[in-house]
GROMACS .gro file of C-alpha atoms in nm:
model
  459
    1MET     CA    1   0.000   0.000   0.000
    2GLN     CA    2   0.280   0.239   0.091
    3ASP     CA    3   0.461   0.152  -0.233
    4ALA     CA    4   0.154   0.237  -0.441
    5LEU     CA    5   0.103   0.558  -0.245
    6ALA     CA    6   0.463   0.670  -0.299
    7LEU     CA    7   0.438   0.596  -0.671
    8SER     CA    8   0.106   0.776  -0.709
    9GLU     CA    9   0.236   1.080  -0.520
   10ALA     CA   10   0.546   1.095  -0.743
   11ALA     CA   11   0.334   1.058  -1.057
   12GLY     CA   12   0.089   1.323  -0.936
   13LEU     CA   13   0.363   1.572  -0.853
   14ALA     CA   14   0.535   1.510  -1.187
   15SER     CA   15   0.205   1.557  -1.370
   16ALA     CA   16   0.134   1.885  -1.191
   17LEU     CA   17   0.481   2.032  -1.235
   18GLY     CA   18   0.511   1.902  -1.589
   19GLY     CA   19   0.174   2.046  -1.678
   20LEU     CA   20   0.269   2.387  -1.542
   21ALA     CA   21   0.595   2.383  -1.736
   22LEU     CA   22   0.412   2.280  -2.052
   23LEU     CA   23   0.171   2.572  -2.013
   24ARG     CA   24   0.467   2.812  -2.000
   25PHE     CA   25   0.632   2.652  -2.304
   26ASN     CA   26   0.309   2.675  -2.503
   27ALA     CA   27   0.250   3.035  -2.392
   28GLU     CA   28   0.603   3.161  -2.464
   29VAL     CA   29   0.680   2.946  -2.768
   30PRO     CA   30   0.344   2.891  -2.940
   31GLU     CA   31   0.501   2.820  -3.280
   32PRO     CA   32   0.707   2.509  -3.361
   33TYR     CA   33   1.076   2.565  -3.294
   34MET     CA   34   1.404   2.408  -3.411
   35ASP     CA   35   1.321   2.049  -3.522
   36GLU     CA   36   0.952   2.073  -3.431
   37PRO     CA   37   0.830   2.198  -3.773
   38PHE     CA   38   0.952   1.877  -3.941
   39HIS     CA   39   0.783   1.652  -3.685
   40LEU     CA   40   0.463   1.856  -3.665
   41GLN     CA   41   0.409   1.874  -4.041
   42GLN     CA   42   0.473   1.501  -4.084
   43THR     CA   43   0.233   1.414  -3.802
   44GLN     CA   44  -0.038   1.637  -3.948
   45LYS     CA   45   0.001   1.463  -4.283
   46TYR     CA   46  -0.056   1.131  -4.109
   47CYS     CA   47  -0.354   1.273  -3.916
   48ALA     CA   48  -0.504   1.376  -4.251
   49GLY     CA   49  -0.464   1.020  -4.382
   50ASP     CA   50  -0.165   1.095  -4.605
   51TYR     CA   51   0.072   0.812  -4.519
   52ASP     CA   52   0.257   0.824  -4.852
   53SER     CA   53   0.420   1.166  -4.817
   54TRP     CA   54   0.752   1.176  -4.634
   55ASP     CA   55   0.981   1.468  -4.558
   56PRO     CA   56   1.328   1.359  -4.682
   57LYS     CA   57   1.493   1.564  -4.406
   58ILE     CA   58   1.348   1.336  -4.137
   59THR     CA   59   1.596   1.069  -4.028
   60THR     CA   60   1.393   0.855  -3.783
   61PHE     CA   61   1.121   0.593  -3.814
   62PRO     CA   62   0.762   0.729  -3.786
   63GLY     CA   63   0.685   0.606  -3.434
   64LEU     CA   64   0.637   0.961  -3.306
   65TYR     CA   65   0.388   1.038  -3.582
   66TYR     CA   66   0.181   0.725  -3.524
   67ALA     CA   67   0.165   0.816  -3.154
   68GLY     CA   68   0.033   1.158  -3.255
   69VAL     CA   69  -0.226   0.999  -3.483
   70ALA     CA   70  -0.337   0.765  -3.202
   71VAL     CA   71  -0.393   1.057  -2.966
   72SER     CA   72  -0.575   1.254  -3.234
   73LYS     CA   73  -0.805   0.959  -3.307
   74ALA     CA   74  -0.874   0.920  -2.935
   75TYR     CA   75  -0.985   1.284  -2.922
   76ASP     CA   76  -1.205   1.222  -3.228
   77LEU     CA   77  -1.376   0.932  -3.051
   78MET     CA   78  -1.449   1.160  -2.755
   79GLY     CA   79  -1.640   1.396  -2.981
   80ALA     CA   80  -1.374   1.644  -3.091
   81GLU     CA   81  -1.378   1.773  -3.446
   82ALA     CA   82  -1.190   1.530  -3.670
   83GLY     CA   83  -0.816   1.603  -3.662
   84SER     CA   84  -0.855   1.906  -3.435
   85ALA     CA   85  -0.624   1.755  -3.169
   86CYS     CA   86  -0.341   1.713  -3.417
   87ASN     CA   87  -0.185   2.045  -3.316
   88LEU     CA   88   0.139   2.147  -3.150
   89ARG     CA   89  -0.007   2.204  -2.802
   90THR     CA   90  -0.168   1.860  -2.784
   91LEU     CA   91   0.131   1.681  -2.935
   92ARG     CA   92   0.368   1.846  -2.688
   93GLY     CA   93   0.129   1.724  -2.422
   94VAL     CA   94   0.184   1.366  -2.539
   95ASN     CA   95   0.556   1.406  -2.476
   96CYS     CA   96   0.483   1.555  -2.134
   97ALA     CA   97   0.279   1.243  -2.054
   98PHE     CA   98   0.584   1.033  -2.146
   99LEU     CA   99   0.770   1.216  -1.867
  100VAL     CA  100   0.530   1.080  -1.605
  101VAL     CA  101   0.538   0.727  -1.747
  102SER     CA  102   0.920   0.733  -1.760
  103LEU     CA  103   0.938   0.848  -1.398
  104CYS     CA  104   0.706   0.567  -1.287
  105ALA     CA  105   0.909   0.312  -1.486
  106MET     CA  106   1.230   0.427  -1.316
  107VAL     CA  107   1.072   0.417  -0.969
  108LEU     CA  108   0.948   0.064  -1.031
  109TYR     CA  109   1.288  -0.041  -1.169
  110TYR     CA  110   1.463   0.080  -0.856
  111LYS     CA  111   1.199  -0.100  -0.650
  112LYS     CA  112   1.274  -0.420  -0.842
  113ARG     CA  113   1.638  -0.377  -0.745
  114GLY     CA  114   1.533  -0.371  -0.380
  115PHE     CA  115   1.532   0.000  -0.304
  116ALA     CA  116   1.286   0.122  -0.041
  117SER     CA  117   0.995   0.323  -0.182
  118LYS     CA  118   1.122   0.664  -0.074
  119SER     CA  119   1.473   0.590  -0.195
  120ALA     CA  120   1.341   0.464  -0.530
  121VAL     CA  121   1.136   0.780  -0.580
  122MET     CA  122   1.426   1.008  -0.492
  123HIS     CA  123   1.677   0.824  -0.713
  124ALA     CA  124   1.427   0.835  -1.001
  125SER     CA  125   1.366   1.204  -0.935
  126VAL     CA  126   1.736   1.277  -0.989
  127LEU     CA  127   1.710   1.125  -1.336
  128ALA     CA  128   1.377   1.293  -1.411
  129CYS     CA  129   1.538   1.631  -1.334
  130TYR     CA  130   1.844   1.559  -1.549
  131ALA     CA  131   1.829   1.855  -1.788
  132PRO     CA  132   1.878   1.689  -2.130
  133HIS     CA  133   1.607   1.439  -2.035
  134LEU     CA  134   1.356   1.681  -1.883
  135PHE     CA  135   1.376   1.966  -2.135
  136TYR     CA  136   1.262   1.776  -2.444
  137HIS     CA  137   0.940   1.657  -2.280
  138PHE     CA  138   0.801   2.005  -2.343
  139MET     CA  139   0.898   2.002  -2.710
  140TYR     CA  140   0.769   1.784  -2.992
  141TYR     CA  141   1.079   1.569  -3.040
  142THR     CA  142   1.133   1.194  -3.074
  143ASP     CA  143   1.341   1.167  -2.756
  144PRO     CA  144   1.066   1.143  -2.488
  145GLY     CA  145   0.884   0.852  -2.654
  146SER     CA  146   1.211   0.683  -2.741
  147THR     CA  147   1.334   0.705  -2.382
  148CYS     CA  148   1.001   0.600  -2.233
  149PHE     CA  149   0.968   0.277  -2.430
  150VAL     CA  150   1.328   0.173  -2.368
  151LEU     CA  151   1.276   0.224  -1.994
  152LEU     CA  152   0.954   0.021  -2.010
  153MET     CA  153   1.144  -0.251  -2.197
  154LEU     CA  154   1.404  -0.263  -1.919
  155LEU     CA  155   1.131  -0.286  -1.656
  156ALA     CA  156   0.944  -0.564  -1.836
  157ALA     CA  157   1.266  -0.763  -1.884
  158ALA     CA  158   1.353  -0.725  -1.515
  159HIS     CA  159   1.017  -0.887  -1.435
  160ASP     CA  160   1.088  -1.171  -1.683
  161ARG     CA  161   0.821  -1.051  -1.924
  162GLN     CA  162   1.049  -1.106  -2.220
  163VAL     CA  163   0.790  -1.107  -2.500
  164LEU     CA  164   0.640  -0.784  -2.369
  165ALA     CA  165   0.989  -0.637  -2.336
  166SER     CA  166   1.064  -0.728  -2.697
  167LEU     CA  167   0.744  -0.562  -2.818
  168LEU     CA  168   0.825  -0.248  -2.618
  169GLY     CA  169   1.171  -0.255  -2.774
  170VAL     CA  170   1.014  -0.264  -3.120
  171VAL     CA  171   0.809   0.045  -3.034
  172GLY     CA  172   1.125   0.214  -2.903
  173ILE     CA  173   1.302   0.141  -3.231
  174GLY     CA  174   1.002   0.295  -3.405
  175PHE     CA  175   1.089   0.626  -3.235
  176ARG     CA  176   1.467   0.612  -3.280
  177GLN     CA  177   1.656   0.347  -3.475
  178ASN     CA  178   1.960   0.324  -3.251
  179ASN     CA  179   1.740   0.185  -2.973
  180VAL     CA  180   1.805  -0.149  -3.141
  181ALA     CA  181   2.134  -0.142  -2.950
  182TRP     CA  182   1.943  -0.130  -2.620
  183VAL     CA  183   1.734  -0.427  -2.732
  184ALA     CA  184   2.062  -0.615  -2.778
  185PHE     CA  185   2.176  -0.493  -2.436
  186VAL     CA  186   1.860  -0.625  -2.270
  187LEU     CA  187   1.910  -0.957  -2.449
  188GLY     CA  188   2.262  -0.980  -2.306
  189ALA     CA  189   2.146  -0.885  -1.956
  190THR     CA  190   1.872  -1.150  -1.980
  191VAL     CA  191   2.131  -1.409  -2.080
  192LEU     CA  192   2.340  -1.330  -1.771
  193ARG     CA  193   2.037  -1.330  -1.541
  194THR     CA  194   1.905  -1.657  -1.685
  195LEU     CA  195   2.246  -1.827  -1.673
  196ALA     CA  196   2.288  -1.734  -1.307
  197ALA     CA  197   1.941  -1.872  -1.229
  198THR     CA  198   1.991  -2.212  -1.396
  199ASN     CA  199   2.206  -2.354  -1.116
  200PRO     CA  200   2.440  -2.236  -0.837
  201GLU     CA  201   2.751  -2.351  -1.027
  202ASN     CA  202   2.684  -2.109  -1.311
  203LYS     CA  203   2.615  -1.827  -1.067
  204ASN     CA  204   2.946  -1.896  -0.894
  205LEU     CA  205   3.120  -1.906  -1.230
  206LEU     CA  206   2.988  -1.561  -1.321
  207GLY     CA  207   3.100  -1.436  -0.981
  208LEU     CA  208   3.446  -1.581  -1.042
  209PHE     CA  209   3.476  -1.403  -1.375
  210ASP     CA  210   3.358  -1.075  -1.223
  211ALA     CA  211   3.622  -1.110  -0.950
  212GLU     CA  212   3.900  -1.226  -1.188
  213PRO     CA  213   3.828  -1.126  -1.551
  214SER     CA  214   4.051  -1.337  -1.775
  215LEU     CA  215   4.031  -1.518  -2.108
  216GLY     CA  216   4.036  -1.851  -1.927
  217ASN     CA  217   3.742  -1.763  -1.704
  218PHE     CA  218   3.557  -1.610  -1.999
  219GLY     CA  219   3.601  -1.939  -2.183
  220LEU     CA  220   3.438  -2.117  -1.889
  221VAL     CA  221   3.144  -1.873  -1.905
  222LEU     CA  222   3.103  -1.942  -2.278
  223LYS     CA  223   3.104  -2.318  -2.212
  224ALA     CA  224   2.836  -2.272  -1.946
  225MET     CA  225   2.627  -2.072  -2.195
  226TRP     CA  226   2.658  -2.352  -2.446
  227ARG     CA  227   2.550  -2.609  -2.187
  228GLU     CA  228   2.245  -2.400  -2.102
  229LYS     CA  229   2.168  -2.297  -2.460
  230GLY     CA  230   1.814  -2.432  -2.443
  231ALA     CA  231   1.722  -2.226  -2.138
  232LEU     CA  232   1.897  -1.919  -2.278
  233LEU     CA  233   1.724  -1.943  -2.614
  234GLY     CA  234   1.390  -1.992  -2.442
  235ALA     CA  235   1.444  -1.671  -2.245
  236THR     CA  236   1.573  -1.456  -2.530
  237TRP     CA  237   1.413  -1.573  -2.857
  238ALA     CA  238   1.170  -1.280  -2.859
  239TYR     CA  239   1.459  -1.032  -2.884
  240LEU     CA  240   1.603  -1.207  -3.188
  241LEU     CA  241   1.301  -1.105  -3.399
  242PRO     CA  242   1.350  -0.724  -3.379
  243LEU     CA  243   1.726  -0.766  -3.408
  244GLY     CA  244   1.686  -0.978  -3.720
  245GLY     CA  245   1.430  -0.739  -3.863
  246PHE     CA  246   1.662  -0.445  -3.808
  247ALA     CA  247   1.950  -0.630  -3.975
  248ALA     CA  248   1.724  -0.679  -4.278
  249PHE     CA  249   1.643  -0.307  -4.274
  250LEU     CA  250   2.014  -0.220  -4.274
  251LEU     CA  251   2.074  -0.446  -4.573
  252GLY     CA  252   1.785  -0.292  -4.762
  253ASN     CA  253   1.888   0.062  -4.666
  254GLY     CA  254   2.242   0.039  -4.794
  255GLY     CA  255   2.391  -0.004  -4.447
  256SER     CA  256   2.263   0.334  -4.327
  257VAL     CA  257   2.072   0.364  -3.999
  258VAL     CA  258   1.883   0.681  -4.098
  259VAL     CA  259   1.586   0.686  -4.336
  260GLY     CA  260   1.638   1.040  -4.468
  261ASP     CA  261   1.900   1.313  -4.511
  262LYS     CA  262   2.171   1.047  -4.535
  263ALA     CA  263   2.431   1.291  -4.670
  264ASN     CA  264   2.430   1.485  -4.342
  265HIS     CA  265   2.415   1.178  -4.117
  266THR     CA  266   2.709   0.962  -4.218
  267MET     CA  267   2.881   0.747  -3.957
  268VAL     CA  268   3.228   0.841  -3.831
  269PRO     CA  269   3.459   0.694  -3.562
  270HIS     CA  270   3.370   0.971  -3.315
  271LEU     CA  271   3.552   0.829  -3.013
  272ALA     CA  272   3.533   1.164  -2.833
  273MET     CA  273   3.161   1.095  -2.781
  274LEU     CA  274   3.259   0.832  -2.523
  275GLY     CA  275   3.473   1.091  -2.346
  276TYR     CA  276   3.184   1.336  -2.337
  277PHE     CA  277   2.963   1.062  -2.196
  278PHE     CA  278   3.211   0.984  -1.918
  279ALA     CA  279   3.195   1.350  -1.815
  280ILE     CA  280   2.817   1.395  -1.848
  281VAL     CA  281   2.731   1.073  -1.663
  282TRP     CA  282   2.859   1.232  -1.340
  283LEU     CA  283   2.592   1.504  -1.339
  284PRO     CA  284   2.327   1.286  -1.169
  285TYR     CA  285   2.582   1.203  -0.900
  286GLY     CA  286   2.584   1.572  -0.804
  287LEU     CA  287   2.882   1.784  -0.707
  288ALA     CA  288   2.887   1.744  -0.328
  289GLY     CA  289   2.775   1.492  -0.071
  290PRO     CA  290   2.861   1.121  -0.059
  291SER     CA  291   2.949   0.987  -0.408
  292GLY     CA  292   2.940   1.337  -0.562
  293VAL     CA  293   3.202   1.460  -0.806
  294PHE     CA  294   3.400   1.640  -0.534
  295SER     CA  295   3.311   1.410  -0.247
  296LYS     CA  296   3.573   1.255  -0.022
  297SER     CA  297   3.492   0.906  -0.152
  298THR     CA  298   3.543   1.013  -0.515
  299LEU     CA  299   3.870   1.190  -0.437
  300ASN     CA  300   3.988   0.880  -0.245
  301GLU     CA  301   3.906   0.664  -0.547
  302ILE     CA  302   4.113   0.893  -0.770
  303TRP     CA  303   4.402   0.881  -0.523
  304PHE     CA  304   4.383   0.502  -0.513
  305LEU     CA  305   4.397   0.481  -0.893
  306PHE     CA  306   4.711   0.693  -0.911
  307THR     CA  307   4.890   0.514  -0.628
  308ALA     CA  308   4.791   0.150  -0.691
  309THR     CA  309   4.899   0.114  -1.056
  310PRO     CA  310   5.048   0.448  -1.164
  311ALA     CA  311   5.238   0.323  -1.469
  312ALA     CA  312   4.942   0.136  -1.615
  313LEU     CA  313   4.706   0.423  -1.540
  314LEU     CA  314   4.934   0.678  -1.706
  315CYS     CA  315   4.956   0.458  -2.015
  316VAL     CA  316   4.577   0.430  -2.031
  317ILE     CA  317   4.533   0.804  -1.979
  318GLY     CA  318   4.800   0.892  -2.235
  319GLY     CA  319   4.665   0.657  -2.502
  320GLY     CA  320   4.305   0.743  -2.426
  321SER     CA  321   4.369   1.116  -2.439
  322TRP     CA  322   4.540   1.085  -2.777
  323LEU     CA  323   4.256   0.876  -2.922
  324LEU     CA  324   3.984   1.104  -2.787
  325ALA     CA  325   4.163   1.413  -2.917
  326LYS     CA  326   4.238   1.263  -3.258
  327TYR     CA  327   3.888   1.125  -3.316
  328SER     CA  328   3.698   1.439  -3.224
  329PHE     CA  329   3.483   1.580  -3.505
  330SER     CA  330   3.278   1.891  -3.567
  331HIS     CA  331   2.966   1.844  -3.780
  332PRO     CA  332   2.872   2.134  -4.013
  333PHE     CA  333   2.541   2.160  -3.824
  334LEU     CA  334   2.733   2.214  -3.498
  335LEU     CA  335   2.936   2.500  -3.642
  336ALA     CA  336   2.641   2.665  -3.814
  337ASP     CA  337   2.391   2.678  -3.528
  338ASN     CA  338   2.457   2.916  -3.239
  339ARG     CA  339   2.131   2.827  -3.066
  340HIS     CA  340   2.272   2.511  -2.907
  341LEU     CA  341   2.495   2.502  -2.599
  342THR     CA  342   2.725   2.262  -2.784
  343PHE     CA  343   2.812   2.539  -3.033
  344TYR     CA  344   2.967   2.743  -2.752
  345LEU     CA  345   3.132   2.440  -2.590
  346TRP     CA  346   3.299   2.357  -2.919
  347LYS     CA  347   3.394   2.712  -3.012
  348GLY     CA  348   3.526   2.807  -2.669
  349LEU     CA  349   3.685   2.480  -2.556
  350LEU     CA  350   3.654   2.158  -2.754
  351ALA     CA  351   3.793   2.297  -3.080
  352LYS     CA  352   4.131   2.368  -2.916
  353PRO     CA  353   4.375   2.073  -2.957
  354GLN     CA  354   4.551   2.137  -2.624
  355ALA     CA  355   4.218   2.151  -2.441
  356ARG     CA  356   4.110   1.825  -2.604
  357LEU     CA  357   4.424   1.650  -2.479
  358LEU     CA  358   4.381   1.778  -2.123
  359LEU     CA  359   4.011   1.699  -2.122
  360GLY     CA  360   4.091   1.355  -2.262
  361ALA     CA  361   4.286   1.277  -1.946
  362ALA     CA  362   3.993   1.390  -1.731
  363TYR     CA  363   3.752   1.182  -1.942
  364CYS     CA  364   3.969   0.873  -1.891
  365VAL     CA  365   3.980   0.914  -1.513
  366ALA     CA  366   3.604   0.984  -1.501
  367GLY     CA  367   3.537   0.680  -1.718
  368ILE     CA  368   3.751   0.447  -1.510
  369LEU     CA  369   3.588   0.564  -1.187
  370GLY     CA  370   3.238   0.548  -1.333
  371MET     CA  371   3.281   0.198  -1.475
  372ARG     CA  372   3.443   0.075  -1.151
  373ARG     CA  373   3.133   0.187  -0.960
  374LEU     CA  374   2.903   0.015  -1.207
  375SER     CA  375   3.113  -0.301  -1.213
  376ARG     CA  376   3.120  -0.330  -0.834
  377CYS     CA  377   2.742  -0.318  -0.836
  378GLN     CA  378   2.652  -0.520  -1.147
  379GLY     CA  379   2.959  -0.724  -1.231
  380PHE     CA  380   3.226  -0.704  -1.499
  381LEU     CA  381   3.033  -0.872  -1.782
  382PHE     CA  382   2.726  -0.654  -1.737
  383SER     CA  383   2.939  -0.339  -1.724
  384ALA     CA  384   3.137  -0.441  -2.032
  385GLY     CA  385   2.810  -0.500  -2.217
  386PHE     CA  386   2.681  -0.160  -2.110
  387LEU     CA  387   3.000   0.011  -2.227
  388ALA     CA  388   2.989  -0.170  -2.563
  389THR     CA  389   2.625  -0.071  -2.613
  390THR     CA  390   2.696   0.290  -2.522
  391ALA     CA  391   2.984   0.297  -2.770
  392LEU     CA  392   2.761   0.147  -3.039
  393VAL     CA  393   2.500   0.418  -2.979
  394LEU     CA  394   2.733   0.718  -2.949
  395VAL     CA  395   3.056   0.664  -3.142
  396PRO     CA  396   2.907   0.652  -3.496
  397ALA     CA  397   2.728   0.987  -3.441
  398HIS     CA  398   2.899   1.273  -3.623
  399LEU     CA  399   2.686   1.546  -3.465
  400LEU     CA  400   2.736   1.637  -3.098
  401GLU     CA  401   2.405   1.698  -2.920
  402LEU     CA  402   2.361   1.657  -2.546
  403ARG     CA  403   2.029   1.474  -2.587
  404TYR     CA  404   2.210   1.183  -2.752
  405PHE     CA  405   2.360   1.093  -2.414
  406THR     CA  406   2.027   1.074  -2.229
  407LEU     CA  407   1.953   0.702  -2.250
  408PRO     CA  408   2.311   0.591  -2.170
  409VAL     CA  409   2.311   0.825  -1.867
  410LEU     CA  410   1.972   0.705  -1.741
  411ILE     CA  411   2.051   0.336  -1.793
  412TYR     CA  412   2.387   0.372  -1.620
  413HIS     CA  413   2.229   0.527  -1.311
  414LEU     CA  414   1.941   0.280  -1.304
  415HIS     CA  415   2.209   0.016  -1.241
  416ALA     CA  416   2.452   0.218  -1.030
  417PRO     CA  417   2.498   0.163  -0.655
  418GLN     CA  418   2.234   0.296  -0.418
  419ARG     CA  419   2.334   0.625  -0.260
  420PRO     CA  420   2.261   0.767   0.086
  421PRO     CA  421   1.973   1.017   0.118
  422THR     CA  422   2.197   1.322   0.154
  423ALA     CA  423   2.372   1.250  -0.175
  424VAL     CA  424   2.041   1.198  -0.355
  425TYR     CA  425   1.883   1.518  -0.218
  426LEU     CA  426   2.186   1.722  -0.326
  427ALA     CA  427   2.179   1.561  -0.671
  428VAL     CA  428   1.808   1.640  -0.710
  429ALA     CA  429   1.876   2.002  -0.613
  430LEU     CA  430   2.164   2.037  -0.860
  431ASN     CA  431   1.983   1.881  -1.155
  432ALA     CA  432   1.658   2.065  -1.082
  433ALA     CA  433   1.848   2.395  -1.066
  434LEU     CA  434   2.020   2.324  -1.398
  435SER     CA  435   1.687   2.235  -1.560
  436LEU     CA  436   1.518   2.547  -1.424
  437GLY     CA  437   1.806   2.761  -1.547
  438LEU     CA  438   1.790   2.608  -1.893
  439GLY     CA  439   1.413   2.652  -1.909
  440TYR     CA  440   1.437   3.014  -1.797
  441VAL     CA  441   1.697   3.101  -2.058
  442PHE     CA  442   1.502   2.924  -2.332
  443LEU     CA  443   1.170   3.086  -2.246
  444TYR     CA  444   1.264   3.432  -2.124
  445ARG     CA  445   1.598   3.519  -2.282
  446PRO     CA  446   1.539   3.501  -2.659
  447PHE     CA  447   1.759   3.689  -2.906
  448GLU     CA  448   1.731   3.805  -3.264
  449ASP     CA  449   1.948   3.668  -3.543
  450ALA     CA  450   2.091   3.870  -3.830
  451ASN     CA  451   1.757   3.851  -4.012
  452GLY     CA  452   1.559   3.984  -3.715
  453VAL     CA  453   1.406   3.643  -3.640
  454THR     CA  454   1.358   3.553  -3.273
  455GLN     CA  455   1.576   3.261  -3.165
  456ARG     CA  456   1.625   3.079  -2.836
  457PHE     CA  457   1.915   2.906  -2.662
  458MET     CA  458   1.872   2.536  -2.590
  459LEU     CA  459   2.072   2.223  -2.523
   0.00000   0.00000   0.00000
């Protein structure tokens, strides 16, 4: 009863605050902005029954537009004038609803991990306030629906509802294609969970590998997987269908992930994206308090790294810094658009070779610390799978946008160690303040471009 009450209170508060924020967005920015015109026009074509027209500038599958059509049809059934709900205000409202569903999914996921109700709500609140996640729920973008269905997939898989999880993964792919990587991640996590549950020997074997990662122990894990192949296939077959379907799509689409504007969305080995992720993933930890960026425990971990194996660490930092600096790219869109925060980050800092080398060292330390925390909580194999999935999602992306890091950040923290209340409260305060600041600048500090058109700063 208390669990349901805590969840309903969190959902109610999120609905109220989200609704108020949406009212301000609609009042201050009543016209579609940035990418919204593309998505709005395509949705309105679908609402009008025109499923054959397609804007060639759109790169994603039409999941967002079908969601808009579904909502519009629901309004029609309730007596509204046909198609009247297919407008920007209502469609932004759909994304705001995804915010509440995503929050509930994260609370329930933490509960599944064994967190107490209050702790689960507070940990989920940190992620809900994370600025690149929260901001786009008040715009008509693909990100809210994409994030929501991936989180629901994780929750369903954690409850061993694998067919449901697979179907939710398919819907997630319908919003953004690279969610196929998270379907593969859930398949791998299900394999590990199922293998550990088959018998105590396999569970001990996984524990041995996590304690002593080596090729020999990995070979033993592979042999155990082969022995239990029937159980593993029975648990994961549903994920093979969307993965196979997506492979067929890639073959038919010339190897490209995007469905439109392929010339501006080519894949590159953008290794610096991993470095940016290792920096951004610390935001939900907060700056102060236990486990924060500048906390005593974090500083002790850094000291331990430099004193335990200094030579090896310096080699990793040196090689990593060089790779991250060398494989750092600036997309023409990044350089041409001064409305995004990333434009100023690149121009003022990331474009400078010396800065990239120094930041590369910081990224390496942040990455090692972050992955150590995850590995201590979830094991080496799980953490390696997460890192591989994150690389698969981020590294091919030529364009740097902060919203691309949202799902890796959320999924990392959904599996990170539980933190004490003080740390969580401070993290909520930090991330809420950042989100409020971003929203204020976007809504109330517009500027005019060279043509006299009103523009707004955003992530």
